[in-house]
PDB file of C-alpha atoms in Angstrom:
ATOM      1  CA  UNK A   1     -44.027-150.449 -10.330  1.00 50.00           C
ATOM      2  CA  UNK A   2     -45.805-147.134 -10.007  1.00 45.00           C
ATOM      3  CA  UNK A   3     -45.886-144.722 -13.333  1.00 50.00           C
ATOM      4  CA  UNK A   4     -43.962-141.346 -12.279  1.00 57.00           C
ATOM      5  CA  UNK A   5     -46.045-138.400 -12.277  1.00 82.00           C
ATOM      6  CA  UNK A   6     -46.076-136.440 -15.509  1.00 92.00           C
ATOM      7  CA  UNK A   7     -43.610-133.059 -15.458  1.00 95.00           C
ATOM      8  CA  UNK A   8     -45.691-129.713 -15.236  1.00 96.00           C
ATOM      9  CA  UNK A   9     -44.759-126.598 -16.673  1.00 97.00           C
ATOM     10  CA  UNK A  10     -45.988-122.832 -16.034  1.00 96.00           C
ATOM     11  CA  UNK A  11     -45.780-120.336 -18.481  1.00 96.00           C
ATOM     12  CA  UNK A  12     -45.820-116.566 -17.272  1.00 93.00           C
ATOM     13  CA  UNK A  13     -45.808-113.254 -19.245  1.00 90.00           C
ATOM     14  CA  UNK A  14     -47.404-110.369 -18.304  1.00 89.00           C
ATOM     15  CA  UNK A  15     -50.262-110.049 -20.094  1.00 92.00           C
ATOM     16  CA  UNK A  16     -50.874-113.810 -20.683  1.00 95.00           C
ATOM     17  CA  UNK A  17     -51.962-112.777 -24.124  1.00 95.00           C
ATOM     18  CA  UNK A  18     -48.987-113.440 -26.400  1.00 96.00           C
ATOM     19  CA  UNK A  19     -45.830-115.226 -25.306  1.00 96.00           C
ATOM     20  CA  UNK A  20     -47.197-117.379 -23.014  1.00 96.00           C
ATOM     21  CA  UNK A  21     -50.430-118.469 -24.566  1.00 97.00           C
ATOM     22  CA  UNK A  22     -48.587-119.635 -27.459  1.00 98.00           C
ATOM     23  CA  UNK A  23     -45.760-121.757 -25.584  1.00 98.00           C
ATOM     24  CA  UNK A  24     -48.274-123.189 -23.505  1.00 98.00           C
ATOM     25  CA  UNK A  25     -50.249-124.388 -26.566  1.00 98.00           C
ATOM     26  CA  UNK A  26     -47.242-125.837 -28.528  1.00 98.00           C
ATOM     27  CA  UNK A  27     -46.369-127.280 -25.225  1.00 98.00           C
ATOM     28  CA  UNK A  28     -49.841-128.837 -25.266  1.00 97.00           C
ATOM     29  CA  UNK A  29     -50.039-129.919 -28.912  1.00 97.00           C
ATOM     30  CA  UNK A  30     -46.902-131.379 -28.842  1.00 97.00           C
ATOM     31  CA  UNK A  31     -46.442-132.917 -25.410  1.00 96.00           C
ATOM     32  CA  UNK A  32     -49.778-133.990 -25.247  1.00 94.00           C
ATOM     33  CA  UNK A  33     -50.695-135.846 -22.314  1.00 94.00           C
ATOM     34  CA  UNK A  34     -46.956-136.249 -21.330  1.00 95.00           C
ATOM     35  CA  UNK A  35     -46.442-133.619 -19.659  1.00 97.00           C
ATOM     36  CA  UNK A  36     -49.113-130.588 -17.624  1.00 97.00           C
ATOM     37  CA  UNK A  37     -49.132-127.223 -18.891  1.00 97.00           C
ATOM     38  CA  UNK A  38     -50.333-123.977 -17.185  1.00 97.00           C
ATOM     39  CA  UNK A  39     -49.872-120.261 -17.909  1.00 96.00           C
ATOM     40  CA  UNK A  40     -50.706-116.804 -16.321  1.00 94.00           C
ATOM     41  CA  UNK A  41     -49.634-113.373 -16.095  1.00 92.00           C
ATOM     42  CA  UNK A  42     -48.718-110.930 -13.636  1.00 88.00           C
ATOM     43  CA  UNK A  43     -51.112-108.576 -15.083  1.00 90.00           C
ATOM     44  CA  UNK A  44     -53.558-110.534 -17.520  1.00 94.00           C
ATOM     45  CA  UNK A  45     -55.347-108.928 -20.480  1.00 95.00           C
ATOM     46  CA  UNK A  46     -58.835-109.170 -21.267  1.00 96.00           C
ATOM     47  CA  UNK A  47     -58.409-111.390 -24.118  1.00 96.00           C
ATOM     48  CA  UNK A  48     -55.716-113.236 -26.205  1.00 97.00           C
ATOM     49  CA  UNK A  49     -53.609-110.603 -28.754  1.00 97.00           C
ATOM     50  CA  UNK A  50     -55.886-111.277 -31.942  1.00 97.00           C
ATOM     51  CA  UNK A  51     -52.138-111.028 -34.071  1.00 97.00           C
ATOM     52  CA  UNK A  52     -51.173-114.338 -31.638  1.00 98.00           C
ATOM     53  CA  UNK A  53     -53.722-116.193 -32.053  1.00 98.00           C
ATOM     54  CA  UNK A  54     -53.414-115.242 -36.174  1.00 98.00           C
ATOM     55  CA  UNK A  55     -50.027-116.435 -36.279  1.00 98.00           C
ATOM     56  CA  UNK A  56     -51.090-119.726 -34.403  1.00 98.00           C
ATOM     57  CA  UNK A  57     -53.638-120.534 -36.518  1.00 98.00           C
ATOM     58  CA  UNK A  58     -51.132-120.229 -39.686  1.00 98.00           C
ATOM     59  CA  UNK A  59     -49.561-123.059 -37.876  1.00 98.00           C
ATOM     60  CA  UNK A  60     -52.799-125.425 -37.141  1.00 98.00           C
ATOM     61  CA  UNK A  61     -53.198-124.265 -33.489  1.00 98.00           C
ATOM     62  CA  UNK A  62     -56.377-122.209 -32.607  1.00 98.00           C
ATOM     63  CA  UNK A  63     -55.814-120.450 -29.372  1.00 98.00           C
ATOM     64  CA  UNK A  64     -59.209-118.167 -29.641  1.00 95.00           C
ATOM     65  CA  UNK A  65     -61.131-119.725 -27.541  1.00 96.00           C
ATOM     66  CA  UNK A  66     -58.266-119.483 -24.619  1.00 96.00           C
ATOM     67  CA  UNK A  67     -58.176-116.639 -21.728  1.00 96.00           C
ATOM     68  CA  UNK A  68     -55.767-114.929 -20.032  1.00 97.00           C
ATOM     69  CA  UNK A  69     -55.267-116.126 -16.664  1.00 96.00           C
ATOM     70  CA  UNK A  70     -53.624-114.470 -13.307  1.00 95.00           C
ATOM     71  CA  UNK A  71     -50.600-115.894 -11.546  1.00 92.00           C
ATOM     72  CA  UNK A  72     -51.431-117.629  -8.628  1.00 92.00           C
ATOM     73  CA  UNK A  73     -48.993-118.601  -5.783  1.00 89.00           C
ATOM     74  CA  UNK A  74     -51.051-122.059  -6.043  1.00 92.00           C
ATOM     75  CA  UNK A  75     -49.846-122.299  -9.879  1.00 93.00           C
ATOM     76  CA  UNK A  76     -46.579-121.932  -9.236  1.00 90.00           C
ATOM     77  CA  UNK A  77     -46.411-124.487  -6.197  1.00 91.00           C
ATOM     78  CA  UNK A  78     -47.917-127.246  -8.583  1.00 93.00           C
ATOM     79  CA  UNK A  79     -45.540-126.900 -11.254  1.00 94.00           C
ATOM     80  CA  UNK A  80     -42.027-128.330 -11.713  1.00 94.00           C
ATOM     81  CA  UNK A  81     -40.534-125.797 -14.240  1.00 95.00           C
ATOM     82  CA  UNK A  82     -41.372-122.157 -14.412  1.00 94.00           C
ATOM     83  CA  UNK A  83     -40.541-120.155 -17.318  1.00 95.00           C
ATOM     84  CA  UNK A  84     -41.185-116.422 -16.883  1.00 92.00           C
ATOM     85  CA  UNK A  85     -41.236-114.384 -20.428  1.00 90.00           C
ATOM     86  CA  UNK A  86     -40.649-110.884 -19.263  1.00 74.00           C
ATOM     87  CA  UNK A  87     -42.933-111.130 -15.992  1.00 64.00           C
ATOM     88  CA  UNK A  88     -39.802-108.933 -14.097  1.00 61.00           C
ATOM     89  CA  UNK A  89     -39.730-109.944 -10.131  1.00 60.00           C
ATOM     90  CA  UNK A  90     -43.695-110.457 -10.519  1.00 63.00           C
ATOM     91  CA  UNK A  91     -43.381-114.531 -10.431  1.00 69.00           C
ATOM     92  CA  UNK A  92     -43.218-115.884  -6.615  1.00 71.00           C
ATOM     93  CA  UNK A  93     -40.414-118.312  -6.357  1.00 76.00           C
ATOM     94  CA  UNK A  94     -40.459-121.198  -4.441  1.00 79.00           C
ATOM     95  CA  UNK A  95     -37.270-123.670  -3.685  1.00 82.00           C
ATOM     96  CA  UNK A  96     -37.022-126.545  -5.652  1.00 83.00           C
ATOM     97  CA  UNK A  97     -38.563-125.417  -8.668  1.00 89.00           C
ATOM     98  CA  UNK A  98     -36.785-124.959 -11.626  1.00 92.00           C
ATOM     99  CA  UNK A  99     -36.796-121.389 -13.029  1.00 91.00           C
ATOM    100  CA  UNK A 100     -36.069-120.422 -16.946  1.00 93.00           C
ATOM    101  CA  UNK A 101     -36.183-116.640 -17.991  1.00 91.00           C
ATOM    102  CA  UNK A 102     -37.004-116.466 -21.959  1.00 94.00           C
ATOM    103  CA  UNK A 103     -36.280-113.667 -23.601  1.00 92.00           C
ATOM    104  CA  UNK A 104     -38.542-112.805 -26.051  1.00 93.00           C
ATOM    105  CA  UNK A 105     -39.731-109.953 -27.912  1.00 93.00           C
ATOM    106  CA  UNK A 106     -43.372-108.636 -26.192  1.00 92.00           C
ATOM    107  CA  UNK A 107     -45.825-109.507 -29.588  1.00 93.00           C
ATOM    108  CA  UNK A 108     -48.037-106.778 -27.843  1.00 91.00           C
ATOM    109  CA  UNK A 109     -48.862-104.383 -30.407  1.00 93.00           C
ATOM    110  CA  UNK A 110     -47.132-105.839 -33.246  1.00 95.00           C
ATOM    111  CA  UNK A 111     -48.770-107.417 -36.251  1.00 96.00           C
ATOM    112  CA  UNK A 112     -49.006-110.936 -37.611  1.00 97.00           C
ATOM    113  CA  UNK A 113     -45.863-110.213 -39.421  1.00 98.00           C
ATOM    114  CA  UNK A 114     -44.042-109.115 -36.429  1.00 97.00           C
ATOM    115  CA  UNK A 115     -45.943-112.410 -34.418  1.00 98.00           C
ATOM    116  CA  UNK A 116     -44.323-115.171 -36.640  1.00 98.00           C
ATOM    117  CA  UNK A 117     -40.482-115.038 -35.781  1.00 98.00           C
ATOM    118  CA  UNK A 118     -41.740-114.461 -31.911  1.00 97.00           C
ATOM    119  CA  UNK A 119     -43.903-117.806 -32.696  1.00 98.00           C
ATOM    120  CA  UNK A 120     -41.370-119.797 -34.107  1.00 98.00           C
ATOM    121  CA  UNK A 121     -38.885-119.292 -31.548  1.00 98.00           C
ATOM    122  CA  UNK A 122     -41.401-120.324 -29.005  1.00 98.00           C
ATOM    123  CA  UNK A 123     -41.884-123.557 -31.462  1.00 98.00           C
ATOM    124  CA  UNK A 124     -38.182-124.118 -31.012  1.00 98.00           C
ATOM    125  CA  UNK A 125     -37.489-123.804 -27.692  1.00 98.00           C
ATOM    126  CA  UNK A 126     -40.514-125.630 -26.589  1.00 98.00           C
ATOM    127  CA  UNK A 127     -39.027-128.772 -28.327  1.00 97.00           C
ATOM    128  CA  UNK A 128     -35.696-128.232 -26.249  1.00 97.00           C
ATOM    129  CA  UNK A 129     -37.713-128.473 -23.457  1.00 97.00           C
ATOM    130  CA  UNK A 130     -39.689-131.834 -24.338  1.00 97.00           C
ATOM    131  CA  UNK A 131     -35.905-132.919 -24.224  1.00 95.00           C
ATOM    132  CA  UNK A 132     -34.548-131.791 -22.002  1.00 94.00           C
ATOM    133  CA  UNK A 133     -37.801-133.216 -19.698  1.00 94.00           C
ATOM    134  CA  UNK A 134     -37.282-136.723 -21.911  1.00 93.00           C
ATOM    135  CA  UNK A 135     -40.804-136.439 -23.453  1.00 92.00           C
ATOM    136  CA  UNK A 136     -41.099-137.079 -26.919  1.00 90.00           C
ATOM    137  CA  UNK A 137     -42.873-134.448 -29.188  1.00 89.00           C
ATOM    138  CA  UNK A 138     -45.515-135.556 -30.790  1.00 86.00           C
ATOM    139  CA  UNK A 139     -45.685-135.957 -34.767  1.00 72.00           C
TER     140      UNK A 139
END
């Protein structure tokens, strides 16, 4: 009996500074090796939003070290769910895929304070998702 592949997920904002980096690191932390995680942006930033990565670290995630990426036809073609934060008509689609549209309040220019709901919500609907895809999040 062969092992089914592991789902993969892309993330996509625009910047790939905020939104995305932090889904795709919850995502990471608590799907682990369950599932594949990518993100991008349509228009990617020099470097993660310092107030992100803040408000991740209050929650035992360092995202730092990560940098923004641009969306690549090839990224979207490898993963099974796509879930655009704001990216507008930027994200290629491609049948077969599944497609989510989060809306989420851009943490662009807004401080840690501002960062934390944004964060949290992410937290939440990133453990949806690990059900919805059957994998369970990790402790």
């Amino acid at each position: 009996m062969s092992t089914p592949a592991v789902p993969s997920v892309l993330f996509v904002c625009v910047h790939n500074a905020g939104r995305s980096q932090m889904a795709a690191a919850f995502l990471t932390r608590l799907g682990g090796d369950r599932v594949e995680v990518r993100s991008a942006g349509s228009a990617p930033a020099d470097a993660v939003n310092p107030a992100v990565a803040e408000a991740m670290v209050e929650v035992g995630i360092d995202i730092s070290a990560e940098v923004p990426k641009v969306l690549t036809v090839e990224a979207v073609q490898a993963s099974d769910v796509v879930i655009t934060m704001g990216c507008g008509d930027a994200c290629p689609y491609f049948p077969g895929k599944r497609y989510l549209d989060w809306k989420l309040e851009d943490p662009a220019g807004q401080g840690v304070d501002a960062v934390r709901p944004i964060r949290d919500q992410i937290e939440a609907r990133i453990r949806h998702l690990l059900v919805e895809l059957g994998v369970e999040a990790a402790a």
